[in-house]
Amino acid sequence: MLTRTPSVVAQVFLLLSIVLVIAIAVIQINQQQVLSPGLKYGIVLDAGSSRTTVYVYEWPAEKENNTGVVSQTFKCNVKGPGISRYESSPGALAKPLDDCLNKVKERIPAHLHKNTSVYLGATAGMRLLRLQNESAANEVLASIQNYFRAQPFEFRGAQIITGPEEGVYGWITANYLMGNFLERNLWRTWVHPYRKETMGALDLGGASTQISFIPEDPEEHSNSTLQVKLYGYNYNVYTHSYQCYGRDEAEKRLLALLLQKSNTSAKVDNPCYPQNYNTALTMKYFFGSLCTQSLRPANYYPTQLVNFHGTGDPGLCQEMVSLLFNFTACRDREDCPFNGIHQPKAKGNFVAFSGFYYTINALNLSGHFSLDDFNSSMWFFCSQSWAQLQFMLPKFEEIYARSYCFSANFIYYLLVHGYNFNAETWPQIHFQKEVGNSSIAWSLGYMLSLTNMIPAEGKLIQLPLKPSLFAGLLVFLTATALLCLLFLIYLCIVSHHRKNVPHVEHVFIPE
C-alpha cells in the first residue's frame, strides 16, 4: 500500500525536489544583478576656419535604441588659427595640438586610451582651401593623420565634412541638449518625449553659416531635406550651408567692397569700424580668400597695406552690409530668401549659437528679446568711439571688438532679409552658447551620429549561483525527483498487482 513508509518517504523527497528546483530557478532569475559595462569615450576635433576645438564625450556602453546617451566632459581650445592656415607649414600643427591632447590623456582612464575613437571634422575653412588648393588641403590632413599615429587613441580619420552635414549635426546637438529626443520618465528610464517639437538650428561660423529645421510639410520639400535616424525615430531635416557667409569671410568681402569704392588705399573709411579706430591690413588678408577672388583689383599686390579708418556710422554700415546679399536672384519668390537658394518657410523655435551668440553677448543682450531691442542695442553699439568701446565689453580683444558692429548688422540682414524672420517671429530665436556643461556645436551631433555605428556592449550579469553549481543542483534534484517518481510508480504497480491475484480457499475434508 502507498501508505507504507517507503511510499511516504518517496513522496516527501519528490515534493522537496520539485520545490527546491522551482525555488533555485526563481532565485537565479530574480536575484541576478545587471552590471554596467562601464563608460565609453570619444574625442572630436572641430577644425573650424578660425580655430580648432577638442571635445571629449562619454556615454554608457549599453545604449538607448542603438544610440549612445552622450555627454561632454572636457573642452579645450587649441592655440593658434584654424588648420587651413597651416597650408604652407602643415608640420607646425603638432605643437599646438599637443597641449590639448596631453590634457585629454589625463581625463580619459589610461586603460581605455586604445579603445577611444578620435575623429577630426574640418569645416568651411578647409572646404575653401580644398577648392583653392586641393594638394595643400590634402597635405594638412595627411599631417594630422601622421600626428595621431603616434597617439595612444584609435584615430578614425580626418575628413572635411560638407556644409549640409555641418548643419544637420548642429541641429542634432541643439535638440539633443534641449531634451527633444530623450527624457527620463518617473521610473528614471529613457523614453521618447510625447508630442515634443524639435527646434531649428542657426549656426554662424567663420567661413559659412547654416540653417536647419523640420519644415511644415517635409514631403513637399523632400528634395532639400536629409533623413536622420536617432533613438529609433526618423526626422526629415531641411538644411543649407551658405559658403562665404561666415562672419570672417563676410567681413573680408565688406573690406574688399569698401576698397573698391574708395579712390585710394591710403585711407579707406569703414562705417562698421568704431569711430577713430585705425588699422592697416595687407591686401592678402582679405583678397587672399576664395570668397573675395572676384573682387580683386587688377593691381593686386598681396603685401600692399590698406589703411582703414573707422567712422562708426550705423546707417551707412547697414547699407554696405546689404550689398553682401543677392536679393534679386530670387525674383520675389517666398521660398527663396537670397542668392537663388530654395528654402521652406522657417517654422517654430530656433536656437542660434556660435557667432550669433558671441555677437549678441557683446551687445549686452541674452536669450530672448524683441527685434526692436536688438536694433536699438545695435545702433547704440555702432555709434560708440573706439575709446568708449574698450569700457563696454566684458572681454576686450581688438580683432573681435572692432568687428562686432559689422557682425550685428550682418546678423540682422541674414535673419530678417535672408531667412525672413520678422518682429513677430524674432522672439522665437533663442541665442545660446551651451546647455549645462555642453557646448552647442556640430561636434556633439557628429558624435551622436557616430555612436549609431558603434555596437552596444553586452550586459554583464552577476548571478547568485555560479552557472556550474546551478546546473549541478538542477541535475541532482531533477534526478532525485525522477527516481522518487519511478519508485512511486513501481509501488503503485506492485500494489495493483497484489489486488488482482485470485484468492484460493483451502477446504479441509475430514477423513
Short mmCIF file of C-alpha atoms in Angstrom, two decimals:
data_model
loop_
_atom_site.label_atom_id
_atom_site.label_comp_id
_atom_site.label_asym_id
_atom_site.label_seq_id
_atom_site.Cartn_x
_atom_site.Cartn_y
_atom_site.Cartn_z
CA MET A 1 0.00 0.00 0.00
CA LEU A 2 1.06 3.63 -0.71
CA THR A 3 0.63 4.47 2.93
CA ARG A 4 3.56 2.33 3.91
CA THR A 5 6.81 4.01 4.99
CA PRO A 6 8.84 3.72 1.70
CA SER A 7 5.98 5.31 -0.20
CA VAL A 8 5.68 8.26 2.21
CA VAL A 9 9.45 8.87 2.12
CA ALA A 10 9.44 8.84 -1.70
CA GLN A 11 6.56 11.31 -1.86
CA VAL A 12 8.29 13.65 0.56
CA PHE A 13 11.54 13.54 -1.46
CA LEU A 14 9.63 14.09 -4.71
CA LEU A 15 7.85 17.20 -3.35
CA LEU A 16 11.06 18.54 -1.81
CA SER A 17 12.96 18.10 -5.09
CA ILE A 18 10.25 19.89 -7.10
CA VAL A 19 10.03 22.75 -4.57
CA LEU A 20 13.83 23.14 -4.49
CA VAL A 21 14.11 23.15 -8.32
CA ILE A 22 11.46 25.89 -8.56
CA ALA A 23 12.99 27.90 -5.69
CA ILE A 24 16.55 27.78 -7.10
CA ALA A 25 15.33 28.75 -10.58
CA VAL A 26 13.30 31.69 -9.21
CA ILE A 27 16.22 32.94 -7.12
CA GLN A 28 18.68 32.59 -10.02
CA ILE A 29 16.40 34.61 -12.33
CA ASN A 30 15.05 37.26 -9.94
CA GLN A 31 18.16 37.92 -7.88
CA GLN A 32 20.54 38.40 -10.81
CA GLN A 33 22.34 41.76 -10.98
CA VAL A 34 22.97 43.56 -14.28
CA LEU A 35 26.39 45.18 -14.09
CA SER A 36 27.13 48.21 -16.24
CA PRO A 37 29.88 47.51 -18.76
CA GLY A 38 31.18 50.98 -17.87
CA LEU A 39 31.76 54.12 -19.91
CA LYS A 40 32.96 54.62 -23.44
CA TYR A 41 34.79 57.74 -24.60
CA GLY A 42 35.03 59.56 -27.89
CA ILE A 43 37.09 62.57 -28.99
CA VAL A 44 36.00 65.01 -31.69
CA LEU A 45 38.23 67.76 -33.07
CA ASP A 46 36.15 70.60 -34.51
CA ALA A 47 38.61 72.06 -37.03
CA GLY A 48 36.90 75.36 -37.84
CA SER A 49 38.11 78.17 -40.06
CA SER A 50 39.30 80.36 -37.19
CA ARG A 51 40.35 77.76 -34.58
CA THR A 52 40.29 74.08 -33.57
CA THR A 53 38.39 72.89 -30.50
CA VAL A 54 38.86 69.47 -28.90
CA TYR A 55 35.80 67.89 -27.25
CA VAL A 56 35.77 64.75 -25.09
CA TYR A 57 32.47 62.87 -24.87
CA GLU A 58 31.44 59.88 -22.77
CA TRP A 59 28.42 57.57 -22.78
CA PRO A 60 27.31 54.33 -21.09
CA ALA A 61 28.45 51.29 -23.03
CA GLU A 62 24.87 49.98 -23.08
CA LYS A 63 22.77 52.28 -25.28
CA GLU A 64 19.23 53.55 -25.83
CA ASN A 65 17.76 52.27 -29.11
CA ASN A 66 21.25 51.84 -30.57
CA THR A 67 22.36 55.44 -29.89
CA GLY A 68 24.63 56.37 -27.01
CA VAL A 69 23.44 58.81 -24.34
CA VAL A 70 26.40 61.14 -24.81
CA SER A 71 27.63 63.96 -22.57
CA GLN A 72 30.54 66.40 -22.89
CA THR A 73 33.16 66.03 -20.18
CA PHE A 74 36.01 68.20 -21.43
CA LYS A 75 36.67 71.00 -23.92
CA CYS A 76 39.99 72.51 -24.99
CA ASN A 77 40.66 75.33 -27.46
CA VAL A 78 43.80 74.67 -29.49
CA LYS A 79 46.06 77.71 -29.55
CA GLY A 80 46.59 79.40 -32.88
CA PRO A 81 44.47 79.72 -36.04
CA GLY A 82 42.37 77.11 -37.84
CA ILE A 83 44.12 74.22 -39.60
CA SER A 84 43.51 75.73 -43.06
CA ARG A 85 46.01 78.49 -42.16
CA TYR A 86 48.79 75.85 -41.96
CA GLU A 87 48.71 75.26 -45.72
CA SER A 88 52.34 76.35 -46.14
CA SER A 89 53.64 74.61 -42.98
CA PRO A 90 51.45 71.57 -42.15
CA GLY A 91 54.16 70.13 -39.88
CA ALA A 92 53.70 73.01 -37.44
CA LEU A 93 50.26 71.64 -36.44
CA ALA A 94 51.71 69.13 -33.97
CA LYS A 95 52.83 71.51 -31.21
CA PRO A 96 49.52 73.37 -30.64
CA LEU A 97 47.62 70.03 -30.74
CA ASP A 98 49.97 68.54 -28.13
CA ASP A 99 48.88 70.96 -25.40
CA CYS A 100 45.24 69.88 -25.62
CA LEU A 101 45.88 66.17 -26.27
CA ASN A 102 48.07 65.89 -23.16
CA LYS A 103 45.17 67.23 -21.09
CA VAL A 104 42.79 64.79 -22.80
CA LYS A 105 45.08 61.86 -21.87
CA GLU A 106 44.71 62.81 -18.22
CA ARG A 107 40.90 62.99 -18.48
CA ILE A 108 40.40 59.52 -20.01
CA PRO A 109 41.50 56.45 -17.97
CA ALA A 110 44.78 55.13 -19.42
CA HIS A 111 43.46 51.57 -19.89
CA LEU A 112 40.72 52.94 -22.19
CA HIS A 113 43.01 55.01 -24.45
CA LYS A 114 43.42 52.34 -27.13
CA ASN A 115 39.62 51.83 -27.33
CA THR A 116 38.83 55.56 -27.52
CA SER A 117 37.99 56.73 -31.03
CA VAL A 118 39.21 60.11 -32.31
CA TYR A 119 37.53 61.90 -35.19
CA LEU A 120 38.56 65.18 -36.81
CA GLY A 121 35.99 67.09 -38.82
CA ALA A 122 37.12 70.13 -40.78
CA THR A 123 34.52 72.68 -41.85
CA ALA A 124 34.25 75.66 -44.22
CA GLY A 125 37.85 76.89 -43.87
CA MET A 126 39.14 73.59 -45.24
CA ARG A 127 36.31 73.39 -47.78
CA LEU A 128 37.55 76.70 -49.18
CA LEU A 129 41.20 75.61 -49.11
CA ARG A 130 40.34 72.39 -50.97
CA LEU A 131 38.60 74.42 -53.69
CA GLN A 132 41.55 76.82 -53.86
CA ASN A 133 44.45 74.38 -53.46
CA GLU A 134 43.49 70.70 -53.17
CA SER A 135 47.03 69.41 -52.73
CA ALA A 136 47.65 71.83 -49.81
CA ALA A 137 44.40 70.69 -48.16
CA ASN A 138 45.46 67.03 -48.55
CA GLU A 139 48.88 67.79 -47.02
CA VAL A 140 47.25 69.39 -43.96
CA LEU A 141 45.01 66.32 -43.47
CA ALA A 142 47.96 63.95 -44.01
CA SER A 143 49.95 65.84 -41.36
CA ILE A 144 47.10 65.32 -38.89
CA GLN A 145 46.95 61.59 -39.78
CA ASN A 146 50.70 61.28 -39.06
CA TYR A 147 50.34 63.13 -35.78
CA PHE A 148 47.62 60.79 -34.49
CA ARG A 149 49.54 57.65 -35.47
CA ALA A 150 51.86 58.46 -32.57
CA GLN A 151 48.95 58.93 -30.13
CA PRO A 152 47.55 56.11 -27.95
CA PHE A 153 43.99 56.61 -29.21
CA GLU A 154 42.18 54.87 -32.07
CA PHE A 155 42.23 57.50 -34.82
CA ARG A 156 39.27 57.11 -37.19
CA GLY A 157 40.41 59.71 -39.72
CA ALA A 158 40.41 63.39 -40.57
CA GLN A 159 37.78 64.45 -43.05
CA ILE A 160 36.33 67.64 -44.47
CA ILE A 161 32.61 67.49 -43.72
CA THR A 162 30.09 69.02 -46.11
CA GLY A 163 28.02 72.11 -45.36
CA PRO A 164 24.74 70.14 -45.06
CA GLU A 165 26.42 67.65 -42.68
CA GLU A 166 27.64 70.52 -40.51
CA GLY A 167 24.10 71.96 -40.46
CA VAL A 168 22.41 68.67 -39.56
CA TYR A 169 24.96 67.81 -36.84
CA GLY A 170 24.37 71.26 -35.29
CA TRP A 171 20.60 70.60 -35.38
CA ILE A 172 21.10 67.23 -33.68
CA THR A 173 23.24 68.80 -30.94
CA ALA A 174 20.74 71.56 -30.20
CA ASN A 175 17.75 69.20 -29.98
CA TYR A 176 19.63 66.57 -28.02
CA LEU A 177 20.71 69.08 -25.37
CA MET A 178 17.20 70.58 -25.20
CA GLY A 179 15.79 67.11 -24.40
CA ASN A 180 13.81 66.79 -27.63
CA PHE A 181 15.00 63.26 -28.41
CA LEU A 182 15.08 61.61 -24.98
CA GLU A 183 13.82 62.32 -21.47
CA ARG A 184 13.66 60.36 -18.22
CA ASN A 185 10.20 59.29 -17.02
CA LEU A 186 9.01 58.77 -13.42
CA TRP A 187 10.77 55.41 -13.31
CA ARG A 188 14.08 57.03 -14.36
CA THR A 189 14.17 55.23 -17.69
CA TRP A 190 14.83 56.97 -21.01
CA VAL A 191 11.77 57.49 -23.21
CA HIS A 192 10.89 59.47 -26.33
CA PRO A 193 9.16 62.75 -25.31
CA TYR A 194 5.44 62.71 -26.11
CA ARG A 195 4.46 65.30 -28.76
CA LYS A 196 7.57 67.39 -28.18
CA GLU A 197 8.51 69.68 -31.09
CA THR A 198 12.09 69.91 -32.33
CA MET A 199 13.90 73.24 -32.61
CA GLY A 200 15.57 74.79 -35.64
CA ALA A 201 19.31 75.49 -35.50
CA LEU A 202 21.18 78.60 -36.66
CA ASP A 203 24.97 78.33 -36.74
CA LEU A 204 27.35 81.16 -37.64
CA GLY A 205 30.95 80.11 -38.18
CA GLY A 206 33.95 81.96 -39.55
CA ALA A 207 33.57 80.89 -43.19
CA SER A 208 29.98 79.61 -43.50
CA THR A 209 26.56 79.82 -41.86
CA GLN A 210 23.95 77.06 -41.58
CA ILE A 211 20.17 76.95 -41.11
CA SER A 212 18.46 73.65 -40.24
CA PHE A 213 14.87 72.84 -39.23
CA ILE A 214 11.98 70.48 -39.91
CA PRO A 215 9.64 72.21 -42.40
CA GLU A 216 5.84 72.40 -42.10
CA ASP A 217 5.45 69.76 -44.82
CA PRO A 218 8.68 67.71 -45.13
CA GLU A 219 7.31 65.67 -48.08
CA GLU A 220 6.77 68.84 -50.11
CA HIS A 221 10.46 69.70 -49.67
CA SER A 222 11.83 66.14 -49.90
CA ASN A 223 14.48 67.19 -52.46
CA SER A 224 16.05 69.60 -49.95
CA THR A 225 15.76 67.55 -46.73
CA LEU A 226 18.04 64.95 -45.16
CA GLN A 227 16.74 61.96 -43.19
CA VAL A 228 18.25 61.47 -39.75
CA LYS A 229 17.58 58.43 -37.53
CA LEU A 230 18.14 58.79 -33.79
CA TYR A 231 16.84 56.70 -30.87
CA GLY A 232 14.59 54.71 -33.19
CA TYR A 233 12.87 57.74 -34.79
CA ASN A 234 13.26 59.28 -38.26
CA TYR A 235 13.49 63.05 -38.84
CA ASN A 236 13.41 64.85 -42.21
CA VAL A 237 15.55 67.96 -41.74
CA TYR A 238 15.89 70.86 -44.18
CA THR A 239 19.42 72.24 -44.06
CA HIS A 240 21.51 74.63 -46.11
CA SER A 241 25.03 75.94 -45.66
CA TYR A 242 25.97 79.31 -47.16
CA GLN A 243 29.65 79.28 -48.07
CA CYS A 244 31.43 82.67 -47.68
CA TYR A 245 28.65 83.86 -45.35
CA GLY A 246 30.54 83.08 -42.17
CA ARG A 247 31.40 86.10 -40.03
CA ASP A 248 35.08 86.35 -41.04
CA GLU A 249 34.62 85.75 -44.76
CA ALA A 250 31.64 88.13 -44.94
CA GLU A 251 33.74 90.88 -43.34
CA LYS A 252 36.57 90.28 -45.82
CA ARG A 253 34.04 90.78 -48.62
CA LEU A 254 32.92 94.04 -46.98
CA LEU A 255 36.53 95.31 -46.77
CA ALA A 256 37.04 94.39 -50.44
CA LEU A 257 33.87 96.35 -51.41
CA LEU A 258 34.99 99.38 -49.38
CA LEU A 259 38.38 99.42 -51.10
CA GLN A 260 36.67 99.03 -54.46
CA LYS A 261 34.52 102.12 -53.75
CA SER A 262 37.46 104.15 -52.46
CA ASN A 263 39.82 106.15 -54.67
CA THR A 264 42.89 105.34 -52.62
CA SER A 265 44.27 102.62 -50.34
CA ALA A 266 45.95 105.26 -48.17
CA LYS A 267 42.74 105.85 -46.20
CA VAL A 268 39.55 103.81 -46.65
CA ASP A 269 36.59 104.81 -44.48
CA ASN A 270 34.83 101.87 -42.83
CA PRO A 271 31.41 102.81 -41.35
CA CYS A 272 31.28 99.48 -39.48
CA TYR A 273 34.53 100.06 -37.56
CA PRO A 274 34.21 102.18 -34.36
CA GLN A 275 34.85 105.92 -34.61
CA ASN A 276 38.57 106.82 -34.53
CA TYR A 277 39.71 103.22 -34.94
CA ASN A 278 42.56 102.84 -37.44
CA THR A 279 44.26 99.71 -38.73
CA ALA A 280 46.49 98.71 -41.63
CA LEU A 281 45.75 95.36 -43.29
CA THR A 282 47.59 93.64 -46.13
CA MET A 283 45.68 93.04 -49.34
CA LYS A 284 46.28 89.31 -48.85
CA TYR A 285 44.37 89.47 -45.54
CA PHE A 286 41.06 90.00 -47.32
CA PHE A 287 41.82 89.34 -51.01
CA GLY A 288 43.67 86.07 -50.33
CA SER A 289 40.37 84.23 -49.80
CA LEU A 290 38.42 82.42 -52.49
CA CYS A 291 35.35 84.37 -51.31
CA THR A 292 36.86 87.69 -52.43
CA GLN A 293 38.70 86.48 -55.52
CA SER A 294 36.17 88.05 -57.91
CA LEU A 295 36.63 91.44 -56.21
CA ARG A 296 40.42 91.56 -56.57
CA PRO A 297 41.70 94.70 -58.32
CA ALA A 298 43.89 94.45 -61.39
CA ASN A 299 46.82 95.93 -59.43
CA TYR A 300 46.63 93.33 -56.64
CA TYR A 301 49.78 93.13 -54.54
CA PRO A 302 49.43 90.67 -51.59
CA THR A 303 51.82 92.55 -49.27
CA GLN A 304 50.49 96.05 -50.01
CA LEU A 305 48.97 97.72 -46.93
CA VAL A 306 45.48 99.22 -46.93
CA ASN A 307 44.67 101.75 -44.18
CA PHE A 308 41.13 101.52 -42.81
CA HIS A 309 39.62 104.33 -40.74
CA GLY A 310 36.54 103.70 -38.58
CA THR A 311 33.69 106.21 -38.87
CA GLY A 312 31.10 104.43 -36.66
CA ASP A 313 28.11 105.18 -38.91
CA PRO A 314 25.29 102.63 -38.20
CA GLY A 315 23.11 103.70 -41.16
CA LEU A 316 25.90 103.53 -43.73
CA CYS A 317 27.17 100.28 -42.21
CA GLN A 318 23.73 98.70 -42.80
CA GLU A 319 23.71 99.98 -46.35
CA MET A 320 27.12 98.42 -47.09
CA VAL A 321 26.23 95.11 -45.41
CA SER A 322 23.09 94.80 -47.58
CA LEU A 323 25.37 94.66 -50.65
CA LEU A 324 26.74 91.31 -49.46
CA PHE A 325 23.39 89.63 -50.19
CA ASN A 326 21.93 88.97 -53.62
CA PHE A 327 18.22 89.52 -53.02
CA THR A 328 17.34 89.97 -56.72
CA ALA A 329 18.24 86.38 -57.69
CA CYS A 330 15.03 85.06 -56.12
CA ARG A 331 12.65 87.40 -58.02
CA ASP A 332 10.32 87.81 -55.01
CA ARG A 333 9.70 84.06 -54.52
CA GLU A 334 8.60 83.27 -50.95
CA ASP A 335 10.54 80.01 -50.83
CA CYS A 336 13.78 81.72 -51.93
CA PRO A 337 15.26 84.22 -49.42
CA PHE A 338 18.52 85.19 -51.19
CA ASN A 339 21.24 84.01 -53.60
CA GLY A 340 18.64 81.96 -55.53
CA ILE A 341 18.57 79.23 -52.84
CA HIS A 342 15.34 77.31 -52.16
CA GLN A 343 14.24 77.40 -48.51
CA PRO A 344 10.91 76.44 -46.90
CA LYS A 345 9.34 78.96 -44.54
CA ALA A 346 11.16 78.97 -41.19
CA LYS A 347 8.92 77.22 -38.63
CA GLY A 348 8.88 77.02 -34.84
CA ASN A 349 11.52 77.93 -32.27
CA PHE A 350 15.21 78.26 -33.15
CA VAL A 351 18.44 78.23 -31.19
CA ALA A 352 21.20 80.50 -32.55
CA PHE A 353 24.73 79.62 -31.41
CA SER A 354 28.45 80.10 -32.19
CA GLY A 355 28.99 83.53 -33.81
CA PHE A 356 25.35 84.51 -33.27
CA TYR A 357 25.72 84.14 -29.50
CA TYR A 358 29.08 85.95 -29.19
CA THR A 359 27.83 88.98 -31.12
CA ILE A 360 24.57 89.20 -29.14
CA ASN A 361 26.55 88.90 -25.90
CA ALA A 362 28.77 91.82 -26.98
CA LEU A 363 25.62 93.94 -27.41
CA ASN A 364 24.74 93.13 -23.78
CA LEU A 365 21.72 91.04 -24.81
CA SER A 366 20.93 87.41 -23.99
CA GLY A 367 18.32 84.70 -24.52
CA HIS A 368 15.02 86.00 -25.93
CA PHE A 369 14.42 89.67 -26.79
CA SER A 370 12.46 91.69 -29.32
CA LEU A 371 13.69 92.83 -32.72
CA ASP A 372 13.30 96.45 -31.54
CA ASP A 373 15.59 95.77 -28.58
CA PHE A 374 18.15 94.25 -30.93
CA ASN A 375 18.01 97.20 -33.33
CA SER A 376 18.33 99.83 -30.60
CA SER A 377 21.25 97.96 -28.95
CA MET A 378 22.97 97.56 -32.31
CA TRP A 379 22.51 101.26 -33.18
CA PHE A 380 23.86 102.34 -29.79
CA PHE A 381 26.86 99.98 -30.01
CA CYS A 382 27.76 101.06 -33.57
CA SER A 383 27.72 104.74 -32.58
CA GLN A 384 30.48 104.35 -29.98
CA SER A 385 34.05 105.51 -30.39
CA TRP A 386 36.96 103.10 -30.12
CA ALA A 387 37.93 104.58 -26.74
CA GLN A 388 34.39 104.13 -25.32
CA LEU A 389 34.13 100.57 -26.62
CA GLN A 390 37.04 99.40 -24.50
CA PHE A 391 35.00 100.06 -21.35
CA MET A 392 31.78 98.47 -22.68
CA LEU A 393 32.96 94.97 -23.48
CA PRO A 394 33.39 92.37 -20.69
CA LYS A 395 36.31 90.81 -22.60
CA PHE A 396 38.23 93.13 -24.87
CA GLU A 397 40.16 91.69 -27.83
CA GLU A 398 40.90 94.09 -30.68
CA ILE A 399 40.28 91.71 -33.58
CA TYR A 400 36.78 90.91 -32.26
CA ALA A 401 35.90 94.30 -30.72
CA ARG A 402 36.41 96.22 -33.97
CA SER A 403 34.09 93.82 -35.83
CA TYR A 404 31.07 93.43 -33.51
CA CYS A 405 29.20 96.31 -35.20
CA PHE A 406 29.65 94.66 -38.59
CA SER A 407 28.64 91.26 -37.14
CA ALA A 408 25.45 92.71 -35.62
CA ASN A 409 24.41 94.31 -38.93
CA PHE A 410 25.29 91.14 -40.81
CA ILE A 411 23.16 89.06 -38.40
CA TYR A 412 20.26 91.50 -38.86
CA TYR A 413 20.34 91.20 -42.66
CA LEU A 414 20.85 87.44 -42.60
CA LEU A 415 17.96 86.74 -40.20
CA VAL A 416 15.47 89.41 -41.30
CA HIS A 417 16.06 89.83 -45.03
CA GLY A 418 17.71 86.44 -45.59
CA TYR A 419 15.71 83.95 -43.51
CA ASN A 420 12.58 86.16 -43.31
CA PHE A 421 12.27 86.45 -39.53
CA ASN A 422 10.18 89.49 -38.54
CA ALA A 423 9.13 91.39 -35.41
CA GLU A 424 6.58 88.66 -34.63
CA THR A 425 8.82 85.62 -35.16
CA TRP A 426 12.12 87.12 -33.93
CA PRO A 427 11.37 86.25 -30.24
CA GLN A 428 11.26 82.58 -31.30
CA ILE A 429 15.04 82.76 -31.75
CA HIS A 430 16.97 81.89 -28.57
CA PHE A 431 20.62 83.00 -28.60
CA GLN A 432 22.55 80.48 -26.55
CA LYS A 433 26.09 79.18 -26.17
CA GLU A 434 25.61 75.97 -24.21
CA VAL A 435 23.18 73.81 -22.23
CA GLY A 436 24.51 72.73 -18.84
CA ASN A 437 28.18 71.95 -19.40
CA SER A 438 27.80 71.04 -23.05
CA SER A 439 28.58 73.45 -25.89
CA ILE A 440 26.03 73.80 -28.68
CA ALA A 441 28.23 72.87 -31.64
CA TRP A 442 28.04 70.41 -34.54
CA SER A 443 30.65 68.16 -32.89
CA LEU A 444 28.24 66.60 -30.36
CA GLY A 445 25.73 65.83 -33.12
CA TYR A 446 28.60 64.27 -35.04
CA MET A 447 29.46 62.09 -32.03
CA LEU A 448 25.79 61.09 -31.56
CA SER A 449 25.54 60.06 -35.21
CA LEU A 450 28.76 58.09 -34.98
CA THR A 451 27.57 56.15 -31.91
CA ASN A 452 24.84 54.68 -34.11
CA MET A 453 27.65 52.77 -35.78
CA ILE A 454 29.31 51.62 -32.54
CA PRO A 455 27.81 48.29 -31.36
CA ALA A 456 26.47 48.25 -27.82
CA GLU A 457 28.41 46.29 -25.24
CA GLY A 458 26.72 43.12 -23.99
CA LYS A 459 25.26 43.47 -20.49
CA LEU A 460 27.31 41.85 -17.74
CA ILE A 461 25.04 39.74 -15.49
CA GLN A 462 26.05 38.62 -12.00
CA LEU A 463 24.10 35.52 -10.83
CA PRO A 464 23.51 34.39 -7.18
CA LEU A 465 24.85 30.88 -8.02
CA LYS A 466 27.70 30.09 -10.34
CA PRO A 467 26.41 28.50 -13.57
CA SER A 468 28.23 25.21 -12.84
CA LEU A 469 26.77 24.96 -9.31
CA PHE A 470 23.31 25.96 -10.57
CA ALA A 471 23.42 23.30 -13.30
CA GLY A 472 24.72 20.65 -10.88
CA LEU A 473 21.94 21.29 -8.36
CA LEU A 474 19.29 21.21 -11.10
CA VAL A 475 20.59 17.87 -12.43
CA PHE A 476 20.82 16.33 -8.93
CA LEU A 477 17.35 17.49 -7.80
CA THR A 478 15.72 16.59 -11.12
CA ALA A 479 17.32 13.11 -10.97
CA THR A 480 16.15 12.71 -7.35
CA ALA A 481 12.60 13.73 -8.34
CA LEU A 482 12.59 11.28 -11.29
CA LEU A 483 13.89 8.42 -9.11
CA CYS A 484 11.23 9.13 -6.48
CA LEU A 485 8.55 9.28 -9.17
CA LEU A 486 9.73 5.97 -10.70
CA PHE A 487 9.79 4.36 -7.23
CA LEU A 488 6.22 5.54 -6.55
CA ILE A 489 5.09 4.21 -9.93
CA TYR A 490 6.74 0.87 -9.07
CA LEU A 491 4.92 0.72 -5.72
CA CYS A 492 1.62 1.53 -7.46
CA ILE A 493 2.16 -1.30 -9.96
CA VAL A 494 3.07 -3.79 -7.20
CA SER A 495 0.06 -2.76 -5.12
CA HIS A 496 -2.27 -3.02 -8.09
CA HIS A 497 -0.86 -6.49 -8.97
CA ARG A 498 -1.47 -7.75 -5.45
CA LYS A 499 -5.08 -6.66 -5.57
CA ASN A 500 -5.72 -8.67 -8.75
CA VAL A 501 -4.19 -12.07 -7.55
CA PRO A 502 -7.20 -14.59 -7.16
CA HIS A 503 -7.89 -15.69 -3.52
CA VAL A 504 -7.78 -19.57 -3.13
CA GLU A 505 -9.70 -21.11 -0.22
CA HIS A 506 -8.38 -24.34 1.27
CA VAL A 507 -11.18 -26.85 2.02
CA PHE A 508 -10.38 -29.42 4.60
CA ILE A 509 -12.43 -32.65 4.22
CA PRO A 510 -12.50 -34.82 7.25
CA GLU A 511 -11.43 -38.36 6.81
#
